[in-house]
Amino acid sequence: MTAGELAAQFELSWPTMSGHFTVLREADLIAADKVGTTITYHLNLSVLEEAMATLLEAFHIRPREPR
């Protein structure tokens, strides 16, 4: 989604959203592609999966076996 499309989903100011995008980019959880003045964001699923696995492990939660 573009930055504008994402921002429209939340009741936050644009500077607040921009700050969140910066934190997510720095954590490598999202990637940004800029074309002209439009920025499109994409989830970095491998990093997200790794973060979720670490969180599950920290709380001693075992993932379900595939059916």
PDB file of N, CA and C in Angstrom:
ATOM      1  N   MET A   1       0.843  -1.177   0.000  1.00  0.00           N
ATOM      2  CA  MET A   1       0.000   0.000   0.000  1.00  0.00           C
ATOM      3  C   MET A   1       0.888   1.240   0.000  1.00  0.00           C
ATOM      4  N   THR A   2       0.335   2.315  -0.510  1.00  0.00           N
ATOM      5  CA  THR A   2       1.072   3.572  -0.465  1.00  0.00           C
ATOM      6  C   THR A   2       0.986   4.157   0.937  1.00  0.00           C
ATOM      7  N   ALA A   3       1.859   5.098   1.216  1.00  0.00           N
ATOM      8  CA  ALA A   3       1.849   5.756   2.523  1.00  0.00           C
ATOM      9  C   ALA A   3       0.492   6.406   2.779  1.00  0.00           C
ATOM     10  N   GLY A   4      -0.074   7.038   1.775  1.00  0.00           N
ATOM     11  CA  GLY A   4      -1.378   7.680   1.923  1.00  0.00           C
ATOM     12  C   GLY A   4      -2.492   6.682   2.197  1.00  0.00           C
ATOM     13  N   GLU A   5      -2.464   5.548   1.504  1.00  0.00           N
ATOM     14  CA  GLU A   5      -3.479   4.509   1.733  1.00  0.00           C
ATOM     15  C   GLU A   5      -3.387   3.961   3.152  1.00  0.00           C
ATOM     16  N   LEU A   6      -2.170   3.754   3.619  1.00  0.00           N
ATOM     17  CA  LEU A   6      -1.987   3.272   4.984  1.00  0.00           C
ATOM     18  C   LEU A   6      -2.441   4.318   5.995  1.00  0.00           C
ATOM     19  N   ALA A   7      -2.057   5.567   5.791  1.00  0.00           N
ATOM     20  CA  ALA A   7      -2.410   6.640   6.718  1.00  0.00           C
ATOM     21  C   ALA A   7      -3.920   6.814   6.818  1.00  0.00           C
ATOM     22  N   ALA A   8      -4.630   6.587   5.721  1.00  0.00           N
ATOM     23  CA  ALA A   8      -6.087   6.749   5.713  1.00  0.00           C
ATOM     24  C   ALA A   8      -6.790   5.720   6.603  1.00  0.00           C
ATOM     25  N   GLN A   9      -6.091   4.646   6.957  1.00  0.00           N
ATOM     26  CA  GLN A   9      -6.677   3.590   7.773  1.00  0.00           C
ATOM     27  C   GLN A   9      -6.613   3.891   9.274  1.00  0.00           C
ATOM     28  N   PHE A  10      -5.905   4.961   9.642  1.00  0.00           N
ATOM     29  CA  PHE A  10      -5.683   5.271  11.052  1.00  0.00           C
ATOM     30  C   PHE A  10      -6.044   6.717  11.351  1.00  0.00           C
ATOM     31  N   GLU A  11      -6.453   6.977  12.566  1.00  0.00           N
ATOM     32  CA  GLU A  11      -6.774   8.339  12.989  1.00  0.00           C
ATOM     33  C   GLU A  11      -5.557   8.964  13.659  1.00  0.00           C
ATOM     34  N   LEU A  12      -4.469   9.013  12.930  1.00  0.00           N
ATOM     35  CA  LEU A  12      -3.220   9.593  13.410  1.00  0.00           C
ATOM     36  C   LEU A  12      -2.777  10.674  12.435  1.00  0.00           C
ATOM     37  N   SER A  13      -2.011  11.630  12.928  1.00  0.00           N
ATOM     38  CA  SER A  13      -1.506  12.686  12.054  1.00  0.00           C
ATOM     39  C   SER A  13      -0.454  12.105  11.111  1.00  0.00           C
ATOM     40  N   TRP A  14      -0.238  12.811   9.993  1.00  0.00           N
ATOM     41  CA  TRP A  14       0.762  12.351   9.031  1.00  0.00           C
ATOM     42  C   TRP A  14       2.153  12.281   9.669  1.00  0.00           C
ATOM     43  N   PRO A  15       2.595  13.289  10.468  1.00  0.00           N
ATOM     44  CA  PRO A  15       3.917  13.164  11.094  1.00  0.00           C
ATOM     45  C   PRO A  15       4.031  11.942  12.010  1.00  0.00           C
ATOM     46  N   THR A  16       2.957  11.600  12.708  1.00  0.00           N
ATOM     47  CA  THR A  16       2.969  10.409  13.566  1.00  0.00           C
ATOM     48  C   THR A  16       3.120   9.155  12.713  1.00  0.00           C
ATOM     49  N   MET A  17       2.349   9.075  11.636  1.00  0.00           N
ATOM     50  CA  MET A  17       2.450   7.913  10.732  1.00  0.00           C
ATOM     51  C   MET A  17       3.856   7.822  10.141  1.00  0.00           C
ATOM     52  N   SER A  18       4.393   8.942   9.720  1.00  0.00           N
ATOM     53  CA  SER A  18       5.729   8.966   9.142  1.00  0.00           C
ATOM     54  C   SER A  18       6.759   8.447  10.138  1.00  0.00           C
ATOM     55  N   GLY A  19       6.604   8.833  11.397  1.00  0.00           N
ATOM     56  CA  GLY A  19       7.510   8.331  12.435  1.00  0.00           C
ATOM     57  C   GLY A  19       7.404   6.824  12.605  1.00  0.00           C
ATOM     58  N   HIS A  20       6.188   6.297  12.539  1.00  0.00           N
ATOM     59  CA  HIS A  20       5.997   4.845  12.636  1.00  0.00           C
ATOM     60  C   HIS A  20       6.628   4.142  11.439  1.00  0.00           C
ATOM     61  N   PHE A  21       6.453   4.713  10.237  1.00  0.00           N
ATOM     62  CA  PHE A  21       7.069   4.109   9.048  1.00  0.00           C
ATOM     63  C   PHE A  21       8.586   4.062   9.206  1.00  0.00           C
ATOM     64  N   THR A  22       9.167   5.134   9.754  1.00  0.00           N
ATOM     65  CA  THR A  22      10.611   5.186   9.959  1.00  0.00           C
ATOM     66  C   THR A  22      11.068   4.081  10.899  1.00  0.00           C
ATOM     67  N   VAL A  23      10.369   3.900  12.013  1.00  0.00           N
ATOM     68  CA  VAL A  23      10.729   2.856  12.978  1.00  0.00           C
ATOM     69  C   VAL A  23      10.621   1.480  12.339  1.00  0.00           C
ATOM     70  N   LEU A  24       9.549   1.242  11.593  1.00  0.00           N
ATOM     71  CA  LEU A  24       9.362  -0.061  10.940  1.00  0.00           C
ATOM     72  C   LEU A  24      10.446  -0.318   9.886  1.00  0.00           C
ATOM     73  N   ARG A  25      10.836   0.720   9.133  1.00  0.00           N
ATOM     74  CA  ARG A  25      11.916   0.570   8.142  1.00  0.00           C
ATOM     75  C   ARG A  25      13.237   0.274   8.838  1.00  0.00           C
ATOM     76  N   GLU A  26      13.533   1.003   9.925  1.00  0.00           N
ATOM     77  CA  GLU A  26      14.783   0.789  10.648  1.00  0.00           C
ATOM     78  C   GLU A  26      14.850  -0.607  11.254  1.00  0.00           C
ATOM     79  N   ALA A  27      13.710  -1.173  11.629  1.00  0.00           N
ATOM     80  CA  ALA A  27      13.654  -2.534  12.162  1.00  0.00           C
ATOM     81  C   ALA A  27      13.635  -3.571  11.044  1.00  0.00           C
ATOM     82  N   ASP A  28      13.659  -3.110   9.804  1.00  0.00           N
ATOM     83  CA  ASP A  28      13.637  -3.967   8.610  1.00  0.00           C
ATOM     84  C   ASP A  28      12.354  -4.779   8.507  1.00  0.00           C
ATOM     85  N   LEU A  29      11.277  -4.280   9.137  1.00  0.00           N
ATOM     86  CA  LEU A  29       9.988  -4.969   9.047  1.00  0.00           C
ATOM     87  C   LEU A  29       9.222  -4.583   7.787  1.00  0.00           C
ATOM     88  N   ILE A  30       9.548  -3.428   7.213  1.00  0.00           N
ATOM     89  CA  ILE A  30       8.942  -3.020   5.951  1.00  0.00           C
ATOM     90  C   ILE A  30      10.029  -2.505   5.020  1.00  0.00           C
ATOM     91  N   ALA A  31       9.731  -2.550   3.730  1.00  0.00           N
ATOM     92  CA  ALA A  31      10.588  -1.965   2.709  1.00  0.00           C
ATOM     93  C   ALA A  31       9.775  -0.897   1.999  1.00  0.00           C
ATOM     94  N   ALA A  32      10.442   0.132   1.529  1.00  0.00           N
ATOM     95  CA  ALA A  32       9.764   1.240   0.868  1.00  0.00           C
ATOM     96  C   ALA A  32      10.311   1.424  -0.536  1.00  0.00           C
ATOM     97  N   ASP A  33       9.410   1.566  -1.496  1.00  0.00           N
ATOM     98  CA  ASP A  33       9.770   1.875  -2.878  1.00  0.00           C
ATOM     99  C   ASP A  33       9.213   3.249  -3.196  1.00  0.00           C
ATOM    100  N   LYS A  34      10.074   4.155  -3.651  1.00  0.00           N
ATOM    101  CA  LYS A  34       9.634   5.503  -3.965  1.00  0.00           C
ATOM    102  C   LYS A  34       9.687   5.721  -5.471  1.00  0.00           C
ATOM    103  N   VAL A  35       8.544   6.148  -6.026  1.00  0.00           N
ATOM    104  CA  VAL A  35       8.451   6.500  -7.440  1.00  0.00           C
ATOM    105  C   VAL A  35       7.862   7.901  -7.478  1.00  0.00           C
ATOM    106  N   GLY A  36       8.659   8.871  -7.879  1.00  0.00           N
ATOM    107  CA  GLY A  36       8.204  10.249  -7.841  1.00  0.00           C
ATOM    108  C   GLY A  36       7.976  10.661  -6.400  1.00  0.00           C
ATOM    109  N   THR A  37       6.769  11.106  -6.109  1.00  0.00           N
ATOM    110  CA  THR A  37       6.438  11.503  -4.738  1.00  0.00           C
ATOM    111  C   THR A  37       5.654  10.422  -3.996  1.00  0.00           C
ATOM    112  N   THR A  38       5.446   9.269  -4.629  1.00  0.00           N
ATOM    113  CA  THR A  38       4.666   8.193  -4.023  1.00  0.00           C
ATOM    114  C   THR A  38       5.586   7.143  -3.413  1.00  0.00           C
ATOM    115  N   ILE A  39       5.336   6.821  -2.144  1.00  0.00           N
ATOM    116  CA  ILE A  39       6.090   5.772  -1.463  1.00  0.00           C
ATOM    117  C   ILE A  39       5.142   4.600  -1.229  1.00  0.00           C
ATOM    118  N   THR A  40       5.552   3.431  -1.694  1.00  0.00           N
ATOM    119  CA  THR A  40       4.776   2.208  -1.492  1.00  0.00           C
ATOM    120  C   THR A  40       5.540   1.322  -0.519  1.00  0.00           C
ATOM    121  N   TYR A  41       4.830   0.843   0.504  1.00  0.00           N
ATOM    122  CA  TYR A  41       5.440   0.009   1.533  1.00  0.00           C
ATOM    123  C   TYR A  41       5.059  -1.452   1.335  1.00  0.00           C
ATOM    124  N   HIS A  42       6.013  -2.325   1.654  1.00  0.00           N
ATOM    125  CA  HIS A  42       5.819  -3.774   1.569  1.00  0.00           C
ATOM    126  C   HIS A  42       6.317  -4.391   2.867  1.00  0.00           C
ATOM    127  N   LEU A  43       5.597  -5.398   3.375  1.00  0.00           N
ATOM    128  CA  LEU A  43       6.058  -6.128   4.556  1.00  0.00           C
ATOM    129  C   LEU A  43       7.250  -6.997   4.204  1.00  0.00           C
ATOM    130  N   ASN A  44       8.228  -7.039   5.084  1.00  0.00           N
ATOM    131  CA  ASN A  44       9.339  -7.961   4.946  1.00  0.00           C
ATOM    132  C   ASN A  44       8.960  -9.191   5.767  1.00  0.00           C
ATOM    133  N   LEU A  45       8.305 -10.136   5.135  1.00  0.00           N
ATOM    134  CA  LEU A  45       7.722 -11.273   5.859  1.00  0.00           C
ATOM    135  C   LEU A  45       8.751 -12.135   6.568  1.00  0.00           C
ATOM    136  N   SER A  46       9.939 -12.304   5.999  1.00  0.00           N
ATOM    137  CA  SER A  46      10.927 -13.156   6.654  1.00  0.00           C
ATOM    138  C   SER A  46      11.347 -12.566   8.000  1.00  0.00           C
ATOM    139  N   VAL A  47      11.512 -11.243   8.073  1.00  0.00           N
ATOM    140  CA  VAL A  47      11.866 -10.603   9.338  1.00  0.00           C
ATOM    141  C   VAL A  47      10.695 -10.686  10.307  1.00  0.00           C
ATOM    142  N   LEU A  48       9.466 -10.488   9.809  1.00  0.00           N
ATOM    143  CA  LEU A  48       8.287 -10.582  10.655  1.00  0.00           C
ATOM    144  C   LEU A  48       8.138 -11.996  11.221  1.00  0.00           C
ATOM    145  N   GLU A  49       8.338 -13.000  10.380  1.00  0.00           N
ATOM    146  CA  GLU A  49       8.244 -14.386  10.841  1.00  0.00           C
ATOM    147  C   GLU A  49       9.292 -14.675  11.919  1.00  0.00           C
ATOM    148  N   GLU A  50      10.500 -14.159  11.724  1.00  0.00           N
ATOM    149  CA  GLU A  50      11.566 -14.356  12.704  1.00  0.00           C
ATOM    150  C   GLU A  50      11.215 -13.677  14.035  1.00  0.00           C
ATOM    151  N   ALA A  51      10.667 -12.472  13.965  1.00  0.00           N
ATOM    152  CA  ALA A  51      10.269 -11.752  15.178  1.00  0.00           C
ATOM    153  C   ALA A  51       9.158 -12.500  15.903  1.00  0.00           C
ATOM    154  N   MET A  52       8.192 -13.020  15.163  1.00  0.00           N
ATOM    155  CA  MET A  52       7.094 -13.771  15.775  1.00  0.00           C
ATOM    156  C   MET A  52       7.614 -15.053  16.425  1.00  0.00           C
ATOM    157  N   ALA A  53       8.534 -15.729  15.763  1.00  0.00           N
ATOM    158  CA  ALA A  53       9.103 -16.957  16.324  1.00  0.00           C
ATOM    159  C   ALA A  53       9.836 -16.654  17.627  1.00  0.00           C
ATOM    160  N   THR A  54      10.564 -15.560  17.670  1.00  0.00           N
ATOM    161  CA  THR A  54      11.276 -15.161  18.882  1.00  0.00           C
ATOM    162  C   THR A  54      10.299 -14.844  20.005  1.00  0.00           C
ATOM    163  N   LEU A  55       9.217 -14.150  19.671  1.00  0.00           N
ATOM    164  CA  LEU A  55       8.196 -13.808  20.658  1.00  0.00           C
ATOM    165  C   LEU A  55       7.523 -15.067  21.206  1.00  0.00           C
ATOM    166  N   LEU A  56       7.166 -15.976  20.329  1.00  0.00           N
ATOM    167  CA  LEU A  56       6.549 -17.236  20.759  1.00  0.00           C
ATOM    168  C   LEU A  56       7.491 -18.018  21.674  1.00  0.00           C
ATOM    169  N   GLU A  57       8.754 -18.049  21.304  1.00  0.00           N
ATOM    170  CA  GLU A  57       9.732 -18.764  22.113  1.00  0.00           C
ATOM    171  C   GLU A  57       9.887 -18.106  23.487  1.00  0.00           C
ATOM    172  N   ALA A  58       9.889 -16.795  23.534  1.00  0.00           N
ATOM    173  CA  ALA A  58      10.042 -16.076  24.802  1.00  0.00           C
ATOM    174  C   ALA A  58       8.901 -16.382  25.765  1.00  0.00           C
ATOM    175  N   PHE A  59       7.712 -16.607  25.217  1.00  0.00           N
ATOM    176  CA  PHE A  59       6.549 -16.917  26.052  1.00  0.00           C
ATOM    177  C   PHE A  59       6.270 -18.412  26.125  1.00  0.00           C
ATOM    178  N   HIS A  60       7.215 -19.216  25.633  1.00  0.00           N
ATOM    179  CA  HIS A  60       7.117 -20.670  25.679  1.00  0.00           C
ATOM    180  C   HIS A  60       5.822 -21.165  25.012  1.00  0.00           C
ATOM    181  N   ILE A  61       5.520 -20.567  23.877  1.00  0.00           N
ATOM    182  CA  ILE A  61       4.338 -20.967  23.107  1.00  0.00           C
ATOM    183  C   ILE A  61       4.826 -21.786  21.920  1.00  0.00           C
ATOM    184  N   ARG A  62       4.234 -22.958  21.766  1.00  0.00           N
ATOM    185  CA  ARG A  62       4.621 -23.820  20.656  1.00  0.00           C
ATOM    186  C   ARG A  62       3.635 -23.646  19.512  1.00  0.00           C
ATOM    187  N   PRO A  63       4.152 -23.462  18.294  1.00  0.00           N
ATOM    188  CA  PRO A  63       3.231 -23.372  17.149  1.00  0.00           C
ATOM    189  C   PRO A  63       2.498 -24.683  16.949  1.00  0.00           C
ATOM    190  N   ARG A  64       1.302 -24.596  16.418  1.00  0.00           N
ATOM    191  CA  ARG A  64       0.515 -25.800  16.128  1.00  0.00           C
ATOM    192  C   ARG A  64       1.131 -26.540  14.968  1.00  0.00           C
ATOM    193  N   GLU A  65       0.984 -27.840  15.011  1.00  0.00           N
ATOM    194  CA  GLU A  65       1.439 -28.694  13.917  1.00  0.00           C
ATOM    195  C   GLU A  65       0.495 -28.491  12.733  1.00  0.00           C
ATOM    196  N   PRO A  66       1.044 -28.487  11.508  1.00  0.00           N
ATOM    197  CA  PRO A  66       0.160 -28.377  10.342  1.00  0.00           C
ATOM    198  C   PRO A  66      -0.787 -29.557  10.268  1.00  0.00           C
ATOM    199  N   ARG A  67      -1.984 -29.300   9.771  1.00  0.00           N
ATOM    200  CA  ARG A  67      -2.984 -30.378   9.671  1.00  0.00           C
ATOM    201  C   ARG A  67      -2.801 -31.167   8.424  1.00  0.00           C
TER     202      ARG A  67
END
